[in-house]
CSV table of C-alpha atoms and ligand atoms in Angstrom, one decimal:
chain,number,residue,atom,x,y,z
A,1,UNK,CA,6.0,-16.3,-12.2
A,2,UNK,CA,2.7,-14.4,-11.6
A,3,UNK,CA,2.0,-12.5,-8.4
A,4,UNK,CA,-1.5,-11.5,-7.6
A,5,UNK,CA,-1.8,-8.4,-5.4
A,6,UNK,CA,-5.2,-8.0,-3.6
A,7,UNK,CA,-5.8,-4.3,-2.8
A,8,UNK,CA,-4.7,-1.4,-5.0
A,9,UNK,CA,-3.7,1.2,-2.4
A,10,UNK,CA,-0.5,2.9,-1.7
A,11,UNK,CA,1.6,-0.1,-0.7
A,12,UNK,CA,0.2,-2.4,-3.5
A,13,UNK,CA,1.2,0.2,-6.0
A,14,UNK,CA,4.7,0.7,-4.4
A,15,UNK,CA,5.2,-3.1,-4.5
A,16,UNK,CA,3.9,-3.5,-8.1
A,17,UNK,CA,6.3,-0.8,-9.4
A,18,UNK,CA,9.3,-2.9,-8.3
A,19,UNK,CA,8.0,-6.4,-8.8
A,20,UNK,CA,6.8,-5.7,-12.4
A,21,UNK,CA,10.5,-5.5,-13.4
A,22,UNK,CA,10.8,-9.3,-12.9
A,23,UNK,CA,7.4,-10.8,-12.5
A,24,UNK,CA,3.9,-10.8,-14.1
A,25,UNK,CA,1.8,-8.7,-11.7
A,26,UNK,CA,-2.0,-8.8,-11.4
A,27,UNK,CA,-3.8,-6.4,-9.1
A,28,UNK,CA,-7.3,-7.2,-7.9
A,29,UNK,CA,-9.3,-4.5,-6.3
A,30,UNK,CA,-12.9,-3.6,-5.5
A,31,UNK,CA,-13.1,-0.4,-7.6
A,32,UNK,CA,-12.5,-0.7,-11.3
A,33,UNK,CA,-12.1,3.0,-11.8
A,34,UNK,CA,-9.3,3.1,-9.2
A,35,UNK,CA,-7.7,0.0,-10.9
A,36,UNK,CA,-7.8,1.7,-14.3
A,37,UNK,CA,-5.9,4.7,-12.8
A,38,UNK,CA,-3.3,2.3,-11.4
A,39,UNK,CA,-2.9,0.7,-14.8
A,40,UNK,CA,-2.2,4.2,-16.3
A,41,UNK,CA,0.6,4.6,-13.8
A,42,UNK,CA,2.0,1.0,-14.3
A,43,UNK,CA,0.8,-0.1,-17.7
A,44,UNK,CA,2.4,-3.6,-17.6
A,45,UNK,CA,0.2,-4.8,-14.8
A,46,UNK,CA,-3.1,-6.8,-15.3
A,47,UNK,CA,-6.1,-5.5,-13.4
A,48,UNK,CA,-9.2,-7.4,-12.2
A,49,UNK,CA,-12.2,-6.4,-10.3
A,50,UNK,CA,-12.7,-8.4,-7.1
A,51,UNK,CA,-15.6,-10.8,-7.4
A,52,UNK,CA,-17.9,-12.1,-4.7
A,53,UNK,CA,-16.3,-15.6,-5.2
A,54,UNK,CA,-12.7,-14.6,-6.3
A,55,UNK,CA,-10.8,-17.8,-7.3
A,56,UNK,CA,-7.3,-17.7,-5.9
A,57,UNK,CA,-6.6,-21.4,-6.4
A,58,UNK,CA,-2.9,-22.0,-7.0
A,59,UNK,CA,-2.0,-18.3,-7.1
A,60,UNK,CA,0.8,-16.5,-5.3
A,61,UNK,CA,-1.1,-13.8,-3.6
A,62,UNK,CA,0.3,-10.7,-1.9
A,63,UNK,CA,-2.5,-9.5,0.4
A,64,UNK,CA,-2.4,-5.6,0.6
A,65,UNK,CA,-5.6,-4.4,2.2
A,66,UNK,CA,-5.9,-2.8,5.7
A,67,UNK,CA,-5.9,-5.2,8.6
A,68,UNK,CA,-9.6,-4.3,9.4
A,69,UNK,CA,-10.6,-5.4,5.9
A,70,UNK,CA,-9.2,-9.0,6.3
A,71,UNK,CA,-12.4,-10.6,7.3
A,72,UNK,CA,-14.6,-9.1,4.6
A,73,UNK,CA,-12.1,-9.6,1.8
A,74,UNK,CA,-11.3,-13.2,3.0
A,75,UNK,CA,-15.0,-14.1,2.8
A,76,UNK,CA,-14.9,-13.3,-0.9
A,77,UNK,CA,-11.9,-15.6,-1.7
A,78,UNK,CA,-12.3,-19.2,-3.0
A,79,UNK,CA,-9.9,-22.0,-3.6
A,80,UNK,CA,-6.5,-22.6,-2.1
A,81,UNK,CA,-3.6,-20.2,-2.9
A,82,UNK,CA,-0.1,-21.5,-3.4
A,83,UNK,CA,1.5,-18.9,-1.2
A,84,UNK,CA,-0.2,-16.2,0.7
A,85,UNK,CA,2.1,-13.2,1.4
A,86,UNK,CA,0.5,-10.8,3.8
A,87,UNK,CA,1.7,-7.2,4.4
A,88,UNK,CA,-1.0,-6.5,7.0
A,89,UNK,CA,0.5,-4.9,10.1
A,90,UNK,CA,0.0,-7.0,13.3
A,91,UNK,CA,-2.1,-9.7,11.6
A,92,UNK,CA,-0.8,-13.1,12.7
A,93,UNK,CA,-0.1,-16.2,10.6
A,94,UNK,CA,-2.7,-17.9,12.8
A,95,UNK,CA,-5.4,-15.4,11.9
A,96,UNK,CA,-4.5,-15.6,8.2
A,97,UNK,CA,-4.6,-19.4,8.3
A,98,UNK,CA,-8.0,-19.4,9.8
A,99,UNK,CA,-9.5,-17.0,7.2
A,100,UNK,CA,-7.7,-17.7,3.9
A,101,UNK,CA,-6.8,-21.1,2.4
A,102,UNK,CA,-3.2,-21.4,1.2
A,103,UNK,CA,-0.5,-24.1,0.9
A,104,UNK,CA,2.1,-21.7,2.5
A,105,UNK,CA,1.9,-18.5,4.5
A,106,UNK,CA,4.5,-15.7,4.8
A,107,UNK,CA,4.1,-12.4,6.7
A,108,UNK,CA,5.9,-9.5,4.9
A,109,UNK,CA,6.7,-6.0,6.3
A,110,UNK,CA,7.9,-3.7,3.6
A,111,UNK,CA,8.0,0.1,3.8
A,112,UNK,CA,7.2,3.0,1.7
A,113,UNK,CA,10.6,3.0,0.0
A,114,UNK,CA,9.4,0.0,-1.9
A,115,UNK,CA,8.2,2.6,-4.4
A,116,UNK,CA,11.8,3.4,-5.2
A,117,UNK,CA,12.9,-0.3,-4.8
A,118,UNK,CA,14.7,0.6,-1.5
A,119,UNK,CA,12.4,-1.0,1.1
A,120,UNK,CA,13.9,-2.6,4.2
A,121,UNK,CA,11.5,-5.6,4.2
A,122,UNK,CA,11.2,-8.3,7.0
A,123,UNK,CA,9.7,-11.7,6.3
A,124,UNK,CA,8.6,-14.7,8.5
A,125,UNK,CA,6.5,-17.7,8.0
A,126,UNK,CA,6.7,-21.1,6.4
A,127,UNK,CA,10.3,-22.0,5.9
A,128,UNK,CA,9.6,-24.1,2.8
A,129,UNK,CA,9.2,-20.9,0.8
A,130,UNK,CA,11.8,-18.8,2.6
A,131,UNK,CA,14.2,-18.8,-0.4
A,132,UNK,CA,11.5,-17.9,-2.9
A,133,UNK,CA,10.2,-15.1,-0.5
A,134,UNK,CA,13.7,-13.7,-0.4
A,135,UNK,CA,14.0,-13.7,-4.1
A,136,UNK,CA,10.7,-12.0,-4.6
A,137,UNK,CA,11.1,-9.2,-2.1
A,138,UNK,CA,14.7,-8.5,-2.9
A,139,UNK,CA,13.2,-6.9,-6.0
A,140,UNK,CA,11.9,-4.1,-3.9
A,141,UNK,CA,15.0,-3.5,-1.8
A,142,UNK,CA,16.7,-5.4,1.1
A,143,UNK,CA,14.9,-8.4,2.6
A,144,UNK,CA,15.6,-10.0,6.0
A,145,UNK,CA,14.0,-13.3,7.3
A,146,UNK,CA,13.3,-13.5,11.0
A,147,UNK,CA,12.2,-16.7,12.9
A,148,UNK,CA,9.4,-15.2,15.0
A,149,UNK,CA,6.3,-13.1,14.5
A,150,UNK,CA,7.3,-11.1,17.6
A,151,UNK,CA,10.4,-10.0,15.6
A,152,UNK,CA,8.3,-9.1,12.6
A,153,UNK,CA,6.0,-6.9,14.8
A,154,UNK,CA,9.1,-5.1,16.1
A,155,UNK,CA,10.4,-4.7,12.6
A,156,UNK,CA,7.0,-3.2,11.7
A,157,UNK,CA,7.7,-0.4,14.2
A,158,UNK,CA,11.3,0.3,13.2
A,159,UNK,CA,11.2,-0.3,9.4
A,160,UNK,CA,7.5,-0.2,8.5
A,161,UNK,CA,6.6,2.9,10.5
A,162,UNK,CA,10.2,4.2,10.6
A,163,UNK,CA,10.1,6.3,7.5
A,164,UNK,CA,7.4,8.4,9.1
A,165,UNK,CA,9.6,8.9,12.2
A,166,UNK,CA,12.5,10.0,9.9
A,167,UNK,CA,10.1,12.4,8.1
A,168,UNK,CA,9.5,14.2,11.4
A,169,UNK,CA,13.3,14.5,11.9
A,170,UNK,CA,13.9,15.7,8.3
A,171,UNK,CA,11.1,18.3,8.5
A,172,UNK,CA,12.2,19.6,11.9
A,173,UNK,CA,15.8,20.0,10.7
A,174,UNK,CA,14.7,22.0,7.7
A,175,UNK,CA,12.3,24.1,10.0
A,176,UNK,CA,15.3,24.8,12.2
A,177,UNK,CA,17.4,26.0,9.3
A,178,UNK,CA,14.5,28.2,8.1
A,179,UNK,CA,14.0,29.6,11.6
A,180,UNK,CA,17.7,30.6,11.6
A,181,UNK,CA,17.1,32.4,8.2
A,182,UNK,CA,18.0,30.0,5.4
A,183,UNK,CA,15.3,29.8,2.7
A,184,UNK,CA,13.1,26.7,2.5
A,185,UNK,CA,14.3,25.4,-0.9
A,186,UNK,CA,17.9,25.4,0.2
A,187,UNK,CA,17.0,24.0,3.7
A,188,UNK,CA,15.1,21.1,2.1
A,189,UNK,CA,17.9,20.5,-0.5
A,190,UNK,CA,20.5,20.3,2.3
A,191,UNK,CA,18.4,17.9,4.4
A,192,UNK,CA,17.9,15.7,1.4
A,193,UNK,CA,21.6,15.6,0.8
A,194,UNK,CA,22.2,15.0,4.5
A,195,UNK,CA,20.1,11.9,4.5
A,196,UNK,CA,21.6,10.6,1.3
A,197,UNK,CA,25.2,11.0,2.6
A,198,UNK,CA,24.3,9.7,6.0
A,199,UNK,CA,22.7,6.5,4.6
A,200,UNK,CA,26.0,5.8,2.8
A,201,UNK,CA,28.1,6.3,5.9
A,202,UNK,CA,25.7,4.1,8.0
A,203,UNK,CA,26.4,1.2,5.6
A,204,UNK,CA,29.8,0.7,7.2
A,205,UNK,CA,29.9,2.7,10.4
A,206,UNK,CA,28.2,2.6,13.8
A,207,UNK,CA,26.2,5.8,14.4
A,208,UNK,CA,28.1,6.6,17.6
A,209,UNK,CA,31.4,6.6,15.7
A,210,UNK,CA,30.0,8.9,13.0
A,211,UNK,CA,28.6,11.2,15.7
A,212,UNK,CA,32.0,11.3,17.5
A,213,UNK,CA,33.8,12.1,14.3
A,214,UNK,CA,31.5,15.2,13.7
A,215,UNK,CA,31.5,16.5,17.3
A,216,UNK,CA,34.5,18.8,17.9
A,217,UNK,CA,35.4,19.9,21.4
A,218,UNK,CA,33.5,23.0,22.3
A,219,UNK,CA,32.1,23.1,18.8
A,220,UNK,CA,28.7,23.6,17.0
A,221,UNK,CA,27.7,19.9,17.0
A,222,UNK,CA,28.3,19.6,20.8
A,223,UNK,CA,26.1,22.7,21.4
A,224,UNK,CA,23.3,21.1,19.2
A,225,UNK,CA,23.6,17.6,20.7
A,226,UNK,CA,23.3,19.1,24.3
A,227,UNK,CA,20.0,20.7,23.2
A,228,UNK,CA,18.7,17.5,21.7
A,229,UNK,CA,19.5,15.7,25.0
A,230,UNK,CA,17.5,18.3,26.9
A,231,UNK,CA,14.4,17.3,24.9
A,232,UNK,CA,15.0,13.6,25.6
A,233,UNK,CA,14.8,12.9,21.9
A,234,UNK,CA,16.6,9.6,22.1
A,235,UNK,CA,14.3,8.4,24.9
A,236,UNK,CA,11.2,9.4,22.9
A,237,UNK,CA,12.5,7.6,19.8
A,238,UNK,CA,12.8,4.4,21.9
A,239,UNK,CA,9.3,5.0,23.2
A,240,UNK,CA,8.0,5.6,19.7
A,241,UNK,CA,9.3,2.1,18.6
A,242,UNK,CA,7.8,0.6,21.8
A,243,UNK,CA,4.4,2.3,21.1
A,244,UNK,CA,4.4,1.2,17.5
A,245,UNK,CA,5.3,-2.3,18.4
A,246,UNK,CA,2.6,-2.4,21.1
A,247,UNK,CA,0.1,-1.2,18.5
A,248,UNK,CA,1.0,-4.0,16.1
A,249,UNK,CA,0.4,-6.5,18.9
A,250,UNK,CA,-2.9,-4.8,19.7
A,251,UNK,CA,-4.0,-4.9,16.0
A,252,UNK,CA,-3.2,-8.7,16.1
A,253,UNK,CA,-5.5,-9.3,19.0
A,254,UNK,CA,-8.6,-7.7,17.3
B,1,NDP,N1,1.6,2.5,4.2
B,1,NDP,C1,2.7,1.9,4.6
B,1,NDP,O1,3.8,2.5,4.7
B,1,NDP,C2,2.7,0.4,4.9
B,1,NDP,C3,1.6,-0.3,5.0
B,1,NDP,N2,1.6,-1.6,5.3
B,1,NDP,C4,0.3,-2.4,5.4
B,1,NDP,O2,-0.2,-2.4,4.0
B,1,NDP,C5,-1.6,-2.5,4.0
B,1,NDP,C6,-2.2,-1.5,3.1
B,1,NDP,O3,-1.8,-0.2,3.5
B,1,NDP,P1,-1.9,1.0,2.4
B,1,NDP,O4,-1.6,0.5,1.1
B,1,NDP,O5,-1.0,2.0,3.1
B,1,NDP,O6,-3.4,1.4,2.5
B,1,NDP,P2,-4.4,2.0,1.4
B,1,NDP,O7,-5.5,2.5,2.2
B,1,NDP,O8,-3.6,2.9,0.5
B,1,NDP,O9,-4.9,0.7,0.6
B,1,NDP,C7,-5.7,-0.2,1.2
B,1,NDP,C8,-6.4,-1.1,0.0
B,1,NDP,O10,-7.3,-2.0,0.6
B,1,NDP,C9,-8.5,-1.9,-0.1
B,1,NDP,N3,-9.6,-2.3,0.7
B,1,NDP,C10,-9.9,-1.8,2.0
B,1,NDP,N4,-11.1,-2.4,2.4
B,1,NDP,C11,-11.5,-3.2,1.5
B,1,NDP,C12,-12.6,-4.1,1.4
B,1,NDP,N5,-13.5,-4.2,2.4
B,1,NDP,N6,-12.7,-4.8,0.3
B,1,NDP,C13,-11.8,-4.7,-0.7
B,1,NDP,N7,-10.7,-3.9,-0.7
B,1,NDP,C14,-10.6,-3.2,0.4
B,1,NDP,C15,-8.6,-0.5,-0.5
B,1,NDP,O11,-9.5,-0.4,-1.6
B,1,NDP,P3,-10.1,1.0,-2.1
B,1,NDP,O12,-8.9,1.7,-2.8
B,1,NDP,O13,-11.2,0.7,-3.0
B,1,NDP,O14,-10.5,1.8,-0.9
B,1,NDP,C16,-7.2,-0.2,-1.0
B,1,NDP,O15,-6.9,-0.7,-2.3
B,1,NDP,C17,-2.0,-2.4,5.5
B,1,NDP,O16,-2.4,-3.6,6.0
B,1,NDP,C18,-0.8,-1.9,6.2
B,1,NDP,O17,-0.7,-2.4,7.5
B,1,NDP,C19,2.8,-2.3,5.5
B,1,NDP,C20,3.9,-1.6,5.4
B,1,NDP,C21,4.0,-0.2,5.2
B,2,LIG,O1,0.9,2.6,10.2
B,2,LIG,C1,0.7,1.4,9.9
B,2,LIG,O2,-0.1,0.8,10.5
B,2,LIG,C2,1.4,0.8,8.7
B,2,LIG,C3,2.2,-0.4,9.0
B,2,LIG,C4,3.6,0.0,8.9
B,2,LIG,C5,3.5,1.3,8.3
B,2,LIG,N1,2.3,1.7,8.1
């Protein structure tokens, strides 16, 4: 099966790296020089410069441009795709249906870990292609189907934007270790190992149980947790998801 990615940016490349292991991958973009650079990184892909009347008839398209570019790129597409997969944050199935012709439509929300085939991807759309959508996006990590676009917009906040939120935590933990006197290289190495080990633990344990198992009476963890609570970190994490979800809804209304 051939997949046609439209857009050659960060996410298109992340997806292509995983998908190329199983599928033929074509990337269509507006700048041939950028496309040639992408081909140097992923030699097995085909590249094609976006035409003013780009024929997508019968193709399985993964749409990878920024949400604000939907209208201008859609105006350059001709024919009816077989499936249109869209990774555009906030952009509704209704808006896609109005602007790009396709037999089936699926919204997809991957994350940056697609570049290492570890994305937590959410899918929703036409149920006729649910199984195929699963099969395709399991090549870039874990894929979960949800029944509503509201759920996909929430997933955008927690799994799409989530890696950036964790980056702030990782950086801050390392900064704390450096502030206490550990060198940066060792601090970063420890934080990397911390996330790796924690991800494994989280596969089979509730976070509250893991926390309780670390927190000794009158110990170091309890002292640290009390400081975290002073800063209302949990409350602000909840607010961050709320804000990111609201933004996805706002993008969808534009
Ligand atoms: N970054 C992330 O972690 C995630 C992003 N997403 C979604 O993925 C999509 C792409 O994001 P990302 O890859 O990060 O962004 P990038 O800016 O890296 O890539 C955007 C791509 O769109 C192309 N493009 C923009 N405007 C036009 C236009 N008018 N005509 C033709 N091509 C155009 C750009 O072309 P050019 O290179 O020539 O400028 C570029 O190839 C977004 O919709 C975002 O919501 C979803 C999940 C996670
Ligand atoms: O920030 C954004 O809008 C995109 C969508 C999810 C992750 N990045």
